[in-house]
Structures are given as structure tokens and as C-alpha cells.
Amino acid sequence: MIGEATATTRADAHPLLRTPWLRYRHSLWLLTTRDLKVRYSTSALGYVWSILDPLVMAGIYWFVFTQVFDRGAGQKPYIVFLLIALLPWMWFNGAVGDSTRAFLKDAKLVRSTKIPRTIWVNRIVLSKGIEFVLALPVLALFAIVFGASVSWELALFPLAIVIQAVLTAGISLIVAPLVVFFRDLERAVKLVLRFVFYASPIIYGTSDLPESLQFWAAFNPLSGIFGLYRAGFFPDELNWFDVGVSAAMSVAFLVIGVLVFRRCERAVLKEI
């Protein structure tokens, strides 16, 4: 009883926690930091793992496409070209993949707490996004070492983060509740993500595609997002048509995600 009274007093003592939106933000941040602390505290290397995976992947693709096969994909320095897309891809892939277990992993907490259930999905998106931001100094280091030139389009980097956050949250809100009803969807999502990796301009640029495919490539929302990320170092990769399509599709996915989530929420609580 004393603990409950203390918690209530502390909540009342903070005016910022009185509005629904600020309470939501506060709870989201607490759960996100908890996830990050647990993830890093149980690992000897901790933060290193968040950058090691994309670095190893970038090293493999750099070796294959520059040392083994000189295909001329992307732009030089190719290692920087790769990393600029691989780092946000790890955010997208990790968030969507982990969202398949958003409710099943913490079923008891989801049922017992009264906080908005979207938090259990958005905390994954936010935690993976924070890992992405923490990996950006590594990208900056590679850009300096390999002499990548910087242009004013680097100011568009935050816009790419916002659009990707909207897209990732929207898709995750669709996937998370549906997996509860269709467990095979978890494996299907992994297969789809593998296909999306090669269908997205990560190891190549959109301009490397045949002209007949460049228009259709724009309808992969990651195309415009990765183009925005790369624009600061490779201005030719910026295509505003692709960016517009990506932004529109990201908002559409978010709206659909919210609708699907609201429609499935009660049934999900019964199922888990």
C-alpha cells in the first residue's frame, strides 16, 4: 500500500505525466531503456554487437563486388555506399522481425498492464532506432578514412529517419497482432525480409537498375529512404519522386497498421 501511494504521489508530482500523450511517451521510454539495458547487460560485447553485424556484412559485400567481381555497382567509396544503407536496413529488419514476438514474448505483462498496447510494438521500433543512431559514428569514421565527400544534402538525413520510423512502425503494427493468430507468419516474415533485402537498393543503387525497372523500384518505400540517407555523400542517389512515393507509402502503412491493430487488439488479448 505504501509503495502504491508513493508511486501515485510521484506521478501526481510530475505535471508532464498528466496528459495521455506524455504518459504514453514516458511509458514508451521506460520500456525502451529497459530493453536496451537488458540487451547490453547480458552481453560481454554489448554495444559492439549493434555495429558488428552490419560491418561484417559490408565487409563481405565489399570484398565480393570490388575484389572478386568488379561489377561497378554503387559508387565509390563502395564501403561507405554499403554502410549508409546497411545500417538503416538493420533497424528495419530488426524491428519488423522482432515485432513478430512483441506480444508472445511478454504475454503476461501485455494482459496485466493497462498501458496502450501499441507501446509493446513501438518500443521495439524505438530501441532498434536508437541502436541505429548509436552506430552512426562508425559510418562517420569510415567516411573520413575513405575520403567520402560531403554535400549539403546531408541535412536531409533526419528526414530519412522520420520517414523510416513511420514506415517501420506501420509495418510492425500490422505484423505484431497477425502473428498471434497465424504463427507461421513469423517464418514467412523472415523469408519476405530476405527477399526485400535484395529487392532494395542496398548493395546497389537505384540508378544501377535497368531503366525499365527504375520506375517500379520507387514503389519499394525503402528506395526513397535509402536515397535520402545516401544523398549527403552521393547526391546523384537522391530522387525526389522516390522520396515522395516512400513518404506516401510510409504514411499509408502507418494508417493501415493503426487500423489493423485496433481491430485485432481485443482478440489478441484473448488469444495470448
mmCIF file with all atom_site columns, N, CA and C in Angstrom, residues 40 45-58 83 87 90 131-139 142:
data_model
loop_
_atom_site.group_PDB
_atom_site.id
_atom_site.type_symbol
_atom_site.label_atom_id
_atom_site.label_alt_id
_atom_site.label_comp_id
_atom_site.label_asym_id
_atom_site.label_entity_id
_atom_site.label_seq_id
_atom_site.pdbx_PDB_ins_code
_atom_site.Cartn_x
_atom_site.Cartn_y
_atom_site.Cartn_z
_atom_site.occupancy
_atom_site.B_iso_or_equiv
_atom_site.pdbx_formal_charge
_atom_site.auth_seq_id
_atom_site.auth_comp_id
_atom_site.auth_asym_id
_atom_site.auth_atom_id
_atom_site.pdbx_PDB_model_num
ATOM 1  N N  . TYR A 1 40  ? 22.083 -5.181 -23.420 1.00 0.00 ? 40  TYR A N  1
ATOM 2  C CA . TYR A 1 40  ? 23.514 -4.920 -23.313 1.00 0.00 ? 40  TYR A CA 1
ATOM 3  C C  . TYR A 1 40  ? 24.125 -5.532 -22.046 1.00 0.00 ? 40  TYR A C  1
ATOM 4  N N  . LEU A 1 45  ? 30.064 -8.068 -25.116 1.00 0.00 ? 45  LEU A N  1
ATOM 5  C CA . LEU A 1 45  ? 30.457 -7.016 -26.047 1.00 0.00 ? 45  LEU A CA 1
ATOM 6  C C  . LEU A 1 45  ? 29.476 -5.848 -26.064 1.00 0.00 ? 45  LEU A C  1
ATOM 7  N N  . GLY A 1 46  ? 28.234 -6.105 -25.654 1.00 0.00 ? 46  GLY A N  1
ATOM 8  C CA . GLY A 1 46  ? 27.248 -5.040 -25.548 1.00 0.00 ? 46  GLY A CA 1
ATOM 9  C C  . GLY A 1 46  ? 27.032 -4.271 -26.833 1.00 0.00 ? 46  GLY A C  1
ATOM 10 N N  . TYR A 1 47  ? 27.352 -2.976 -26.793 1.00 0.00 ? 47  TYR A N  1
ATOM 11 C CA . TYR A 1 47  ? 27.113 -2.068 -27.916 1.00 0.00 ? 47  TYR A CA 1
ATOM 12 C C  . TYR A 1 47  ? 27.782 -2.535 -29.206 1.00 0.00 ? 47  TYR A C  1
ATOM 13 N N  . VAL A 1 48  ? 28.908 -3.227 -29.072 1.00 0.00 ? 48  VAL A N  1
ATOM 14 C CA . VAL A 1 48  ? 29.678 -3.645 -30.251 1.00 0.00 ? 48  VAL A CA 1
ATOM 15 C C  . VAL A 1 48  ? 28.828 -4.504 -31.187 1.00 0.00 ? 48  VAL A C  1
ATOM 16 N N  . TRP A 1 49  ? 27.929 -5.329 -30.612 1.00 0.00 ? 49  TRP A N  1
ATOM 17 C CA . TRP A 1 49  ? 27.116 -6.212 -31.440 1.00 0.00 ? 49  TRP A CA 1
ATOM 18 C C  . TRP A 1 49  ? 26.197 -5.422 -32.371 1.00 0.00 ? 49  TRP A C  1
ATOM 19 N N  . SER A 1 50  ? 25.768 -4.239 -31.969 1.00 0.00 ? 50  SER A N  1
ATOM 20 C CA . SER A 1 50  ? 24.854 -3.458 -32.793 1.00 0.00 ? 50  SER A CA 1
ATOM 21 C C  . SER A 1 50  ? 25.525 -2.931 -34.057 1.00 0.00 ? 50  SER A C  1
ATOM 22 N N  . ILE A 1 51  ? 26.864 -2.874 -34.054 1.00 0.00 ? 51  ILE A N  1
ATOM 23 C CA . ILE A 1 51  ? 27.585 -2.391 -35.241 1.00 0.00 ? 51  ILE A CA 1
ATOM 24 C C  . ILE A 1 51  ? 28.382 -3.495 -35.919 1.00 0.00 ? 51  ILE A C  1
ATOM 25 N N  . LEU A 1 52  ? 28.628 -4.603 -35.203 1.00 0.00 ? 52  LEU A N  1
ATOM 26 C CA . LEU A 1 52  ? 29.449 -5.668 -35.760 1.00 0.00 ? 52  LEU A CA 1
ATOM 27 C C  . LEU A 1 52  ? 28.772 -6.359 -36.938 1.00 0.00 ? 52  LEU A C  1
ATOM 28 N N  . ASP A 1 53  ? 27.480 -6.620 -36.809 1.00 0.00 ? 53  ASP A N  1
ATOM 29 C CA . ASP A 1 53  ? 26.744 -7.319 -37.873 1.00 0.00 ? 53  ASP A CA 1
ATOM 30 C C  . ASP A 1 53  ? 26.782 -6.545 -39.193 1.00 0.00 ? 53  ASP A C  1
ATOM 31 N N  . PRO A 1 54  ? 26.377 -5.259 -39.210 1.00 0.00 ? 54  PRO A N  1
ATOM 32 C CA . PRO A 1 54  ? 26.457 -4.523 -40.483 1.00 0.00 ? 54  PRO A CA 1
ATOM 33 C C  . PRO A 1 54  ? 27.884 -4.350 -40.996 1.00 0.00 ? 54  PRO A C  1
ATOM 34 N N  . LEU A 1 55  ? 28.862 -4.262 -40.096 1.00 0.00 ? 55  LEU A N  1
ATOM 35 C CA . LEU A 1 55  ? 30.249 -4.131 -40.530 1.00 0.00 ? 55  LEU A CA 1
ATOM 36 C C  . LEU A 1 55  ? 30.721 -5.402 -41.226 1.00 0.00 ? 55  LEU A C  1
ATOM 37 N N  . VAL A 1 56  ? 30.359 -6.559 -40.669 1.00 0.00 ? 56  VAL A N  1
ATOM 38 C CA . VAL A 1 56  ? 30.749 -7.831 -41.282 1.00 0.00 ? 56  VAL A CA 1
ATOM 39 C C  . VAL A 1 56  ? 30.067 -7.985 -42.638 1.00 0.00 ? 56  VAL A C  1
ATOM 40 N N  . MET A 1 57  ? 28.763 -7.660 -42.699 1.00 0.00 ? 57  MET A N  1
ATOM 41 C CA . MET A 1 57  ? 28.044 -7.750 -43.965 1.00 0.00 ? 57  MET A CA 1
ATOM 42 C C  . MET A 1 57  ? 28.648 -6.813 -45.001 1.00 0.00 ? 57  MET A C  1
ATOM 43 N N  . ALA A 1 58  ? 28.951 -5.588 -44.586 1.00 0.00 ? 58  ALA A N  1
ATOM 44 C CA . ALA A 1 58  ? 29.540 -4.621 -45.507 1.00 0.00 ? 58  ALA A CA 1
ATOM 45 C C  . ALA A 1 58  ? 30.899 -5.103 -46.010 1.00 0.00 ? 58  ALA A C  1
ATOM 46 N N  . LEU A 1 83  ? 27.514 0.859  -46.252 1.00 0.00 ? 83  LEU A N  1
ATOM 47 C CA . LEU A 1 83  ? 27.154 1.093  -44.850 1.00 0.00 ? 83  LEU A CA 1
ATOM 48 C C  . LEU A 1 83  ? 25.981 2.041  -44.694 1.00 0.00 ? 83  LEU A C  1
ATOM 49 N N  . LEU A 1 87  ? 23.108 0.068  -42.409 1.00 0.00 ? 87  LEU A N  1
ATOM 50 C CA . LEU A 1 87  ? 22.771 0.455  -41.039 1.00 0.00 ? 87  LEU A CA 1
ATOM 51 C C  . LEU A 1 87  ? 21.260 0.681  -40.866 1.00 0.00 ? 87  LEU A C  1
ATOM 52 N N  . MET A 1 90  ? 19.395 -2.662 -40.995 1.00 0.00 ? 90  MET A N  1
ATOM 53 C CA . MET A 1 90  ? 19.424 -3.427 -39.756 1.00 0.00 ? 90  MET A CA 1
ATOM 54 C C  . MET A 1 90  ? 18.343 -2.944 -38.797 1.00 0.00 ? 90  MET A C  1
ATOM 55 N N  . GLU A 1 131 ? 19.666 2.077  -31.551 1.00 0.00 ? 131 GLU A N  1
ATOM 56 C CA . GLU A 1 131 ? 20.880 1.344  -31.926 1.00 0.00 ? 131 GLU A CA 1
ATOM 57 C C  . GLU A 1 131 ? 21.428 1.842  -33.259 1.00 0.00 ? 131 GLU A C  1
ATOM 58 N N  . PHE A 1 132 ? 20.519 2.165  -34.176 1.00 0.00 ? 132 PHE A N  1
ATOM 59 C CA . PHE A 1 132 ? 20.938 2.718  -35.466 1.00 0.00 ? 132 PHE A CA 1
ATOM 60 C C  . PHE A 1 132 ? 21.661 4.047  -35.279 1.00 0.00 ? 132 PHE A C  1
ATOM 61 N N  . VAL A 1 133 ? 21.099 4.932  -34.476 1.00 0.00 ? 133 VAL A N  1
ATOM 62 C CA . VAL A 1 133 ? 21.719 6.243  -34.230 1.00 0.00 ? 133 VAL A CA 1
ATOM 63 C C  . VAL A 1 133 ? 23.087 6.080  -33.560 1.00 0.00 ? 133 VAL A C  1
ATOM 64 N N  . LEU A 1 134 ? 23.181 5.125  -32.631 1.00 0.00 ? 134 LEU A N  1
ATOM 65 C CA . LEU A 1 134 ? 24.453 4.907  -31.940 1.00 0.00 ? 134 LEU A CA 1
ATOM 66 C C  . LEU A 1 134 ? 25.528 4.349  -32.871 1.00 0.00 ? 134 LEU A C  1
ATOM 67 N N  . ALA A 1 135 ? 25.103 3.766  -33.996 1.00 0.00 ? 135 ALA A N  1
ATOM 68 C CA . ALA A 1 135 ? 26.073 3.216  -34.948 1.00 0.00 ? 135 ALA A CA 1
ATOM 69 C C  . ALA A 1 135 ? 26.556 4.254  -35.958 1.00 0.00 ? 135 ALA A C  1
ATOM 70 N N  . LEU A 1 136 ? 25.929 5.429  -35.992 1.00 0.00 ? 136 LEU A N  1
ATOM 71 C CA . LEU A 1 136 ? 26.295 6.447  -36.977 1.00 0.00 ? 136 LEU A CA 1
ATOM 72 C C  . LEU A 1 136 ? 27.733 6.953  -36.837 1.00 0.00 ? 136 LEU A C  1
ATOM 73 N N  . PRO A 1 137 ? 28.305 7.035  -35.623 1.00 0.00 ? 137 PRO A N  1
ATOM 74 C CA . PRO A 1 137 ? 29.723 7.436  -35.547 1.00 0.00 ? 137 PRO A CA 1
ATOM 75 C C  . PRO A 1 137 ? 30.642 6.503  -36.326 1.00 0.00 ? 137 PRO A C  1
ATOM 76 N N  . VAL A 1 138 ? 30.277 5.228  -36.426 1.00 0.00 ? 138 VAL A N  1
ATOM 77 C CA . VAL A 1 138 ? 31.084 4.283  -37.207 1.00 0.00 ? 138 VAL A CA 1
ATOM 78 C C  . VAL A 1 138 ? 31.023 4.657  -38.689 1.00 0.00 ? 138 VAL A C  1
ATOM 79 N N  . LEU A 1 139 ? 29.830 5.028  -39.158 1.00 0.00 ? 139 LEU A N  1
ATOM 80 C CA . LEU A 1 139 ? 29.676 5.478  -40.545 1.00 0.00 ? 139 LEU A CA 1
ATOM 81 C C  . LEU A 1 139 ? 30.518 6.726  -40.790 1.00 0.00 ? 139 LEU A C  1
ATOM 82 N N  . PHE A 1 142 ? 34.215 5.757  -41.151 1.00 0.00 ? 142 PHE A N  1
ATOM 83 C CA . PHE A 1 142 ? 34.531 5.167  -42.454 1.00 0.00 ? 142 PHE A CA 1
ATOM 84 C C  . PHE A 1 142 ? 34.522 6.232  -43.550 1.00 0.00 ? 142 PHE A C  1
#
